[in-house]
CSV table of C-alpha atoms in Angstrom, one decimal:
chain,number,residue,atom,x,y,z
A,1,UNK,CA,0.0,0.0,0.0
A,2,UNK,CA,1.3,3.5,-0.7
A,3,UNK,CA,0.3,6.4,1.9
A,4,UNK,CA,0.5,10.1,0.2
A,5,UNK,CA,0.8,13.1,2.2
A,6,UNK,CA,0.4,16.0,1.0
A,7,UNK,CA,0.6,19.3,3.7
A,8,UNK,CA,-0.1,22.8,3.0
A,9,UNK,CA,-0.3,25.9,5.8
A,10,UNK,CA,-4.1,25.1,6.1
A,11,UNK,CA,-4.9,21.5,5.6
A,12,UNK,CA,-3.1,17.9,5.6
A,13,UNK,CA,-4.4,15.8,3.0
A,14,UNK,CA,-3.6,12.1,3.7
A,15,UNK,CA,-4.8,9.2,1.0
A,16,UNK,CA,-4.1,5.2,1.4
A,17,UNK,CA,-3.6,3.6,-2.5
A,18,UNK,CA,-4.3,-0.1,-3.1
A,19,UNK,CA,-1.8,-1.0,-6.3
A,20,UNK,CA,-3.4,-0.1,-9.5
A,21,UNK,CA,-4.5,3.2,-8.1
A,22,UNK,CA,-7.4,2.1,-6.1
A,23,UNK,CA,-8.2,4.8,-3.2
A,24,UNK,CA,-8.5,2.4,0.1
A,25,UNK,CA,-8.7,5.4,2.6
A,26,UNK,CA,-9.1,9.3,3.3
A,27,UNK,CA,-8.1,11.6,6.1
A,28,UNK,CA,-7.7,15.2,6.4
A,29,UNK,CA,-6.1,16.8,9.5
A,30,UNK,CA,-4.5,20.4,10.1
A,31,UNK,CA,-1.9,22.0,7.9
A,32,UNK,CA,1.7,21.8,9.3
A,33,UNK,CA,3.8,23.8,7.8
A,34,UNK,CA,7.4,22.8,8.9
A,35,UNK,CA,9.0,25.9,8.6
A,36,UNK,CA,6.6,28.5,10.4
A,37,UNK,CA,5.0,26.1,12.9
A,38,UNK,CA,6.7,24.6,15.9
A,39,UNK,CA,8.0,20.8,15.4
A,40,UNK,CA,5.9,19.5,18.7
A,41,UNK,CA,3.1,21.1,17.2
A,42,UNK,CA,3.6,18.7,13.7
A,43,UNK,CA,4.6,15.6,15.3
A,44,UNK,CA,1.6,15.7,17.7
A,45,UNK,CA,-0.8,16.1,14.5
A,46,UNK,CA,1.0,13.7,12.9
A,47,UNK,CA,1.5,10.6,15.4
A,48,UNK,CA,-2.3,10.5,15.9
A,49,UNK,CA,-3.1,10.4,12.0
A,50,UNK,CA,-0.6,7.8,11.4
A,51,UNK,CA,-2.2,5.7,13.9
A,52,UNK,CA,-5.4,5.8,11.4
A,53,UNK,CA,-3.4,3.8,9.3
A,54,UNK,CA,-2.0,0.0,8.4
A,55,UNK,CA,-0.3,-2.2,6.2
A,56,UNK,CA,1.6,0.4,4.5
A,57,UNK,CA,4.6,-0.3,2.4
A,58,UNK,CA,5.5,3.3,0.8
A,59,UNK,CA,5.3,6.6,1.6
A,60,UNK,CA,5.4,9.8,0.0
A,61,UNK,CA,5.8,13.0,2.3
A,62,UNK,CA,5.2,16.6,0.9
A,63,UNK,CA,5.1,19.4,2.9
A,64,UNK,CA,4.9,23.2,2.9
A,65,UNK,CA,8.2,24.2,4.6
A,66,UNK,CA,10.4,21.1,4.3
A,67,UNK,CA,13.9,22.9,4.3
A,68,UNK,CA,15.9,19.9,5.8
A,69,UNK,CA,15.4,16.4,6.3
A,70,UNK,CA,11.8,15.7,8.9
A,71,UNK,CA,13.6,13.5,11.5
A,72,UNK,CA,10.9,13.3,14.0
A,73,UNK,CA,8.6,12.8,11.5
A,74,UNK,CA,10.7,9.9,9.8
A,75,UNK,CA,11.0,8.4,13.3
A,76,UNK,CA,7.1,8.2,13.9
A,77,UNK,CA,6.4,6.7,10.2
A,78,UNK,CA,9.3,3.9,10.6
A,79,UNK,CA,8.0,2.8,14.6
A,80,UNK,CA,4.9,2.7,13.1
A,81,UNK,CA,5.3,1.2,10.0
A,82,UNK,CA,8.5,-1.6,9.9
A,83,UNK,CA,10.3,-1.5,6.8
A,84,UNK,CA,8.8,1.3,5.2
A,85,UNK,CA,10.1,3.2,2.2
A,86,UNK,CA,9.8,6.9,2.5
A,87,UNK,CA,10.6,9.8,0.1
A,88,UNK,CA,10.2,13.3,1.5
A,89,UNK,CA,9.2,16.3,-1.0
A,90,UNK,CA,8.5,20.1,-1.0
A,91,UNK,CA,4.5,20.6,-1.3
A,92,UNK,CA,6.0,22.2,-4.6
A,93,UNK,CA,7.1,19.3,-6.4
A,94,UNK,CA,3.8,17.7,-5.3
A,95,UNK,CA,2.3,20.7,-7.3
A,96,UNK,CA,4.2,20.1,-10.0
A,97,UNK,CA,3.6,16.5,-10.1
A,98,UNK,CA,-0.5,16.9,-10.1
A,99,UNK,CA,-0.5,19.8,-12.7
A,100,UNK,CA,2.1,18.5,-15.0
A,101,UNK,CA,2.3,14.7,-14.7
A,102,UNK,CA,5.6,13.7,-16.7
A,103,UNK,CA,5.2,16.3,-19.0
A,104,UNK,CA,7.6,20.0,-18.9
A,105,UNK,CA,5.9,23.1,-17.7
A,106,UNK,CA,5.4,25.7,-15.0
A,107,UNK,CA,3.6,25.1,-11.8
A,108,UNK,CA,1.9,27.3,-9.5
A,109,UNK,CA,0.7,26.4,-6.0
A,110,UNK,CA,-2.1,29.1,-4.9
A,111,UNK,CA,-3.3,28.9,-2.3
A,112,UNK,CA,-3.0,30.0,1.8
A,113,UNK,CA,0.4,30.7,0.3
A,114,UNK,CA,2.6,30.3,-3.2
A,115,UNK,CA,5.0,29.5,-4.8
A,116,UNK,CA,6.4,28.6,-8.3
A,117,UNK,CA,8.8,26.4,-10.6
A,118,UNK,CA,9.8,25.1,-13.8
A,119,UNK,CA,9.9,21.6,-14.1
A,120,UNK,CA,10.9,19.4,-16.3
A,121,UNK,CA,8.8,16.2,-16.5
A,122,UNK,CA,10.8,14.6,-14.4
A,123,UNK,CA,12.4,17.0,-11.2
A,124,UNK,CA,11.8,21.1,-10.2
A,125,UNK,CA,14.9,22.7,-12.4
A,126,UNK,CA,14.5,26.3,-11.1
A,127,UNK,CA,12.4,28.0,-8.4
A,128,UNK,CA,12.1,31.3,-7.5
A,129,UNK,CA,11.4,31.2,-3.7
A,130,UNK,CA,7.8,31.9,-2.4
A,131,UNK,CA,9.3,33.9,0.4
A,132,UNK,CA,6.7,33.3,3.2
A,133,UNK,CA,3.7,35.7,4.0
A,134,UNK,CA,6.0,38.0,5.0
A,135,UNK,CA,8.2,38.3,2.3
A,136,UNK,CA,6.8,36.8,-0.6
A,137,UNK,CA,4.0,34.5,-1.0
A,138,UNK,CA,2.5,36.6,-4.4
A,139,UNK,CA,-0.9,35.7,-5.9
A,140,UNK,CA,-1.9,33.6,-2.6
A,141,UNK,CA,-5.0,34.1,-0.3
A,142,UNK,CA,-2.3,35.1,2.5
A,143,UNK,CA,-1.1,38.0,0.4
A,144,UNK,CA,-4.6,39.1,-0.5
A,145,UNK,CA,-5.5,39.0,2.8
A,146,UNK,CA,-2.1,41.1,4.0
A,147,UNK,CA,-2.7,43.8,1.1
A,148,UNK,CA,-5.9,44.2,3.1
A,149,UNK,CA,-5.4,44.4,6.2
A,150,UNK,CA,-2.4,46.9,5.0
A,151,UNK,CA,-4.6,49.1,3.7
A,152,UNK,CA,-7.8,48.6,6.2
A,153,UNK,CA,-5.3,49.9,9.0
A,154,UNK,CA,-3.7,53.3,7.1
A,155,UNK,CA,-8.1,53.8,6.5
A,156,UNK,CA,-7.5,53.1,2.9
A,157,UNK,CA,-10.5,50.4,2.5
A,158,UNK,CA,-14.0,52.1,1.2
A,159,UNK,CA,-16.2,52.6,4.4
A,160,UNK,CA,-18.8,50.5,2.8
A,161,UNK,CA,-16.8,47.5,2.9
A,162,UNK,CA,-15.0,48.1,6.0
A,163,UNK,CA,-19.1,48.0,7.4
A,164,UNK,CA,-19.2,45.0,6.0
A,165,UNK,CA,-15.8,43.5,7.0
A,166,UNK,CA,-16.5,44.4,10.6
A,167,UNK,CA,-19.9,42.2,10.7
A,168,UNK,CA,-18.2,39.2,10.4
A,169,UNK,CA,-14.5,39.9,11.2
A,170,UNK,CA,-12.9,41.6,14.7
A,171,UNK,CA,-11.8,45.3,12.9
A,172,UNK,CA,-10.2,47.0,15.4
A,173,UNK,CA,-6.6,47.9,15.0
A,174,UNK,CA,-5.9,45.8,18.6
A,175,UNK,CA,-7.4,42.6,17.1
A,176,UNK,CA,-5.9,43.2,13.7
A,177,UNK,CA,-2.1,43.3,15.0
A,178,UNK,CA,-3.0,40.1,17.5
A,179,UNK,CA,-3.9,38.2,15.0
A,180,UNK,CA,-1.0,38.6,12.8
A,181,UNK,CA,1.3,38.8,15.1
A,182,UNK,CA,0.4,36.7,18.4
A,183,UNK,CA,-1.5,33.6,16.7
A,184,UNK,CA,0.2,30.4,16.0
A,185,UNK,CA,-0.5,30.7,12.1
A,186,UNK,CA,-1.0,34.2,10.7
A,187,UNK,CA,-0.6,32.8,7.2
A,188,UNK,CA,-3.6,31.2,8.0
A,189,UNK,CA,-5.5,33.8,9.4
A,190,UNK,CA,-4.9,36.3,6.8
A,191,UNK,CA,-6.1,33.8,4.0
A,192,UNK,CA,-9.1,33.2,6.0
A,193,UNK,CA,-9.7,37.1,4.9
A,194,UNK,CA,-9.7,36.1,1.2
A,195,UNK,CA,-13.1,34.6,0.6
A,196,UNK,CA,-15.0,37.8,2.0
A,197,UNK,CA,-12.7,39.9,-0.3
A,198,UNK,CA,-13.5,37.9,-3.3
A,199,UNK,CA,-17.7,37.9,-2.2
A,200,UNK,CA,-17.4,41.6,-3.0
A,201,UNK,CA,-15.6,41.3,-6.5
A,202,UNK,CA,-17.3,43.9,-8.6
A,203,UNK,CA,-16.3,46.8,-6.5
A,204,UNK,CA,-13.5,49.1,-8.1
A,205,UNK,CA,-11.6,48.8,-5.0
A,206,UNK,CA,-11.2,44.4,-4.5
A,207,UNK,CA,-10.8,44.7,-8.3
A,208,UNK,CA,-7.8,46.9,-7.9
A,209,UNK,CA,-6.9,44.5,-5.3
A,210,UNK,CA,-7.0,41.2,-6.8
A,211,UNK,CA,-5.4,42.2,-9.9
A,212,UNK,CA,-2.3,43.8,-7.8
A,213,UNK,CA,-1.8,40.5,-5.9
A,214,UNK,CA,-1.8,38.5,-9.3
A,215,UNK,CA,0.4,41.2,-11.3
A,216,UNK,CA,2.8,40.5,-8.6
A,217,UNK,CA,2.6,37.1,-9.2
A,218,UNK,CA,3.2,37.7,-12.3
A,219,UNK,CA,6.0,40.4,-12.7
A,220,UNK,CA,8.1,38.9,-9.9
A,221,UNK,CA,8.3,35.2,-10.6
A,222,UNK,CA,6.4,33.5,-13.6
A,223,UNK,CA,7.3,35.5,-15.8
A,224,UNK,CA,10.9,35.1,-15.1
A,225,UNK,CA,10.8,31.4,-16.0
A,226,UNK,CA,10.4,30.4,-19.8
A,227,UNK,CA,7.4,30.5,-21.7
A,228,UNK,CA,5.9,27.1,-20.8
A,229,UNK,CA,1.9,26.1,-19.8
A,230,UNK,CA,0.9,26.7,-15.9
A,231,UNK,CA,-1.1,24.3,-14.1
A,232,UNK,CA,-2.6,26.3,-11.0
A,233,UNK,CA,-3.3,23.7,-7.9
A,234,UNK,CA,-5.2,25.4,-4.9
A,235,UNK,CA,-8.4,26.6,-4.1
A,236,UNK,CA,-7.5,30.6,-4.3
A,237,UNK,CA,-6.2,29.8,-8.0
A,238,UNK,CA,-9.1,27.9,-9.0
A,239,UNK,CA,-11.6,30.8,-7.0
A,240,UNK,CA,-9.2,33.3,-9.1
A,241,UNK,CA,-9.7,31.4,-12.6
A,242,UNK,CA,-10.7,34.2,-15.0
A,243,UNK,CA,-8.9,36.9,-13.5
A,244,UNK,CA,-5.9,34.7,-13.3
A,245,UNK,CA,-6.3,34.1,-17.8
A,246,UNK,CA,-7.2,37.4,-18.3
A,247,UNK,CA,-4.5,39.3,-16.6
A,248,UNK,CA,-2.1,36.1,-18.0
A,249,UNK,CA,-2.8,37.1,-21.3
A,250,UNK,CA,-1.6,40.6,-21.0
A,251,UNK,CA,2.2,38.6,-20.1
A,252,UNK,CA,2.0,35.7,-22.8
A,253,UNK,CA,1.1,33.1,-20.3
A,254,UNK,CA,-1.8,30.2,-20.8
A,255,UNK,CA,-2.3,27.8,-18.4
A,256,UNK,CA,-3.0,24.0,-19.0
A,257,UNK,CA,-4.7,23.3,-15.8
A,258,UNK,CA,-6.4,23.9,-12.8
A,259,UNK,CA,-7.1,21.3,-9.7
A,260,UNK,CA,-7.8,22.8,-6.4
A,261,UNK,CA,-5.9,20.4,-4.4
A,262,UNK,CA,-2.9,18.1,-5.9
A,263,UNK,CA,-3.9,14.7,-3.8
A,264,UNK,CA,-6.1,13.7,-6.9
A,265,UNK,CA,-3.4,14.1,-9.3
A,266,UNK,CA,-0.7,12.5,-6.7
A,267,UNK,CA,-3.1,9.5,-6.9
A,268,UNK,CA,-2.5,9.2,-10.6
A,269,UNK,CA,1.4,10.3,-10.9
A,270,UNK,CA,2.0,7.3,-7.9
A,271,UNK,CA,-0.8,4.9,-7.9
A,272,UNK,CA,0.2,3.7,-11.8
């Protein structure tokens, strides 16, 4: 059996394939991203999920953050799982994996976060680094959110929609800084922000919005690679669809695909 893994900021998505492709078993658990969130935090998550599961033979590990090898988390897969085979793998190669299959092209995760690369059919053969949701991160929900927030506290957002933001959303400058900067995930929290930004597309103001955090995207890293298709995986993308072609057009891009998350297309690239 062959357990995939596949972890952004927000969610885990764990699947259990039966040779030949066959889906034996689904979990979903919290996002653990390894580089912002604290280890004890992931390998808590992590040791009860694994416990969901048996008779595994292979697994493949992606995760959001993975800047050096996950020890803890290679411990609590081989006690649980005797003689296991184990690859571990940026959430970006997982993206690139679903969208492209074996075939060359560009790859674009958007969602909570972002990030790019071109890859070749086979590995990732340049990346321009996503940065965080501090320092990077263009075109996600998390930088939508942030351009929002940025703006809501200078008194730049339309009072109408600042009304309407504070119905459903803490608005005061107090909150506002807690949340980003005292909360265990602010990448989280400030993609949270992104589906009531997109409920009021249509105003001049989110339109302005929207199309700023995709020209980024844009300007500072796909269009730095070589002209190839982009498969978009992530919900934001897929919400983002037709402003995503319609500003891509203006730069030469197309894009080949969108999936909102990869598992499907992880079942397919590993399951053969």
């Amino acid at each position: 059996m062959i357990l995939i893994v596949e972890s952004g900021a927000t969610k885990t998505d764990w699947c259990l394939v039966a040779p030949g492709g066959r889906v034996e078993k689904r979990l979903q658990t919290p996002g653990m991203n390894l580089s912002t969130i604290a280890a004890e935090a992931n390998a808590s998550v992590f040791a009860d999920a694994v416990e969901t599961f048996a008779d595994v033979d292979e697994v493949h590990f992606y995760a959001a953050g993975l800047l050096e090898f996950p020890t803890e988390l290679d411990r609590i897969f081989k006690e649980r799982f005797p003689g296991v085979r184990c690859e571990y793998a940026s959430d970006l190669l997982a993206a690139a994996r679903a969208a492209c299959g074996h075939e060359a092209g560009l790859a674009a995760i958007l969602g909570t976060g972002s990030n790019t690369c071109h890859y070749d059919g086979e590995k990732i053969v340049r990346n321009i680094h996503g940065g965080g949701f501090i320092i990077g991160d263009e075109g996600s929900a998390a930088a939508l959110g942030r351009l929002f927030l940025t703006d809501l506290v200078k008194d730049l957002v339309p009072d109408d929609l600042v009304e309407a933001f504070s119905a459903f959303h803490e608005a005061d400058y107090a909150s506002i800084v807690r949340n980003v900067y005292k909360t265990p995930a602010p990448s989280r929290y400030l993609g949270s922000l992104a589906p009531f930004i997109l409920e009021h597309r249509g105003e001049p103001y989110v339109n302005a919005l929207v199309e700023r955090n995709f020209r980024d995207l844009f300007e500072r890293a796909l269009t730095r690679y070589d002209r190839l298709p982009v498969g978009v995986v992530g919900g934001f993308g897929c919400a983002c669809r037709a402003e995503l072609e319609r500003l891509g057009a203006e730069y030469g891009l197309t894009f080949s695909r969108f999936i909102p998350s990869p598992m499907e297309g992880l079942v397919d690239y590993h399951g053969v």
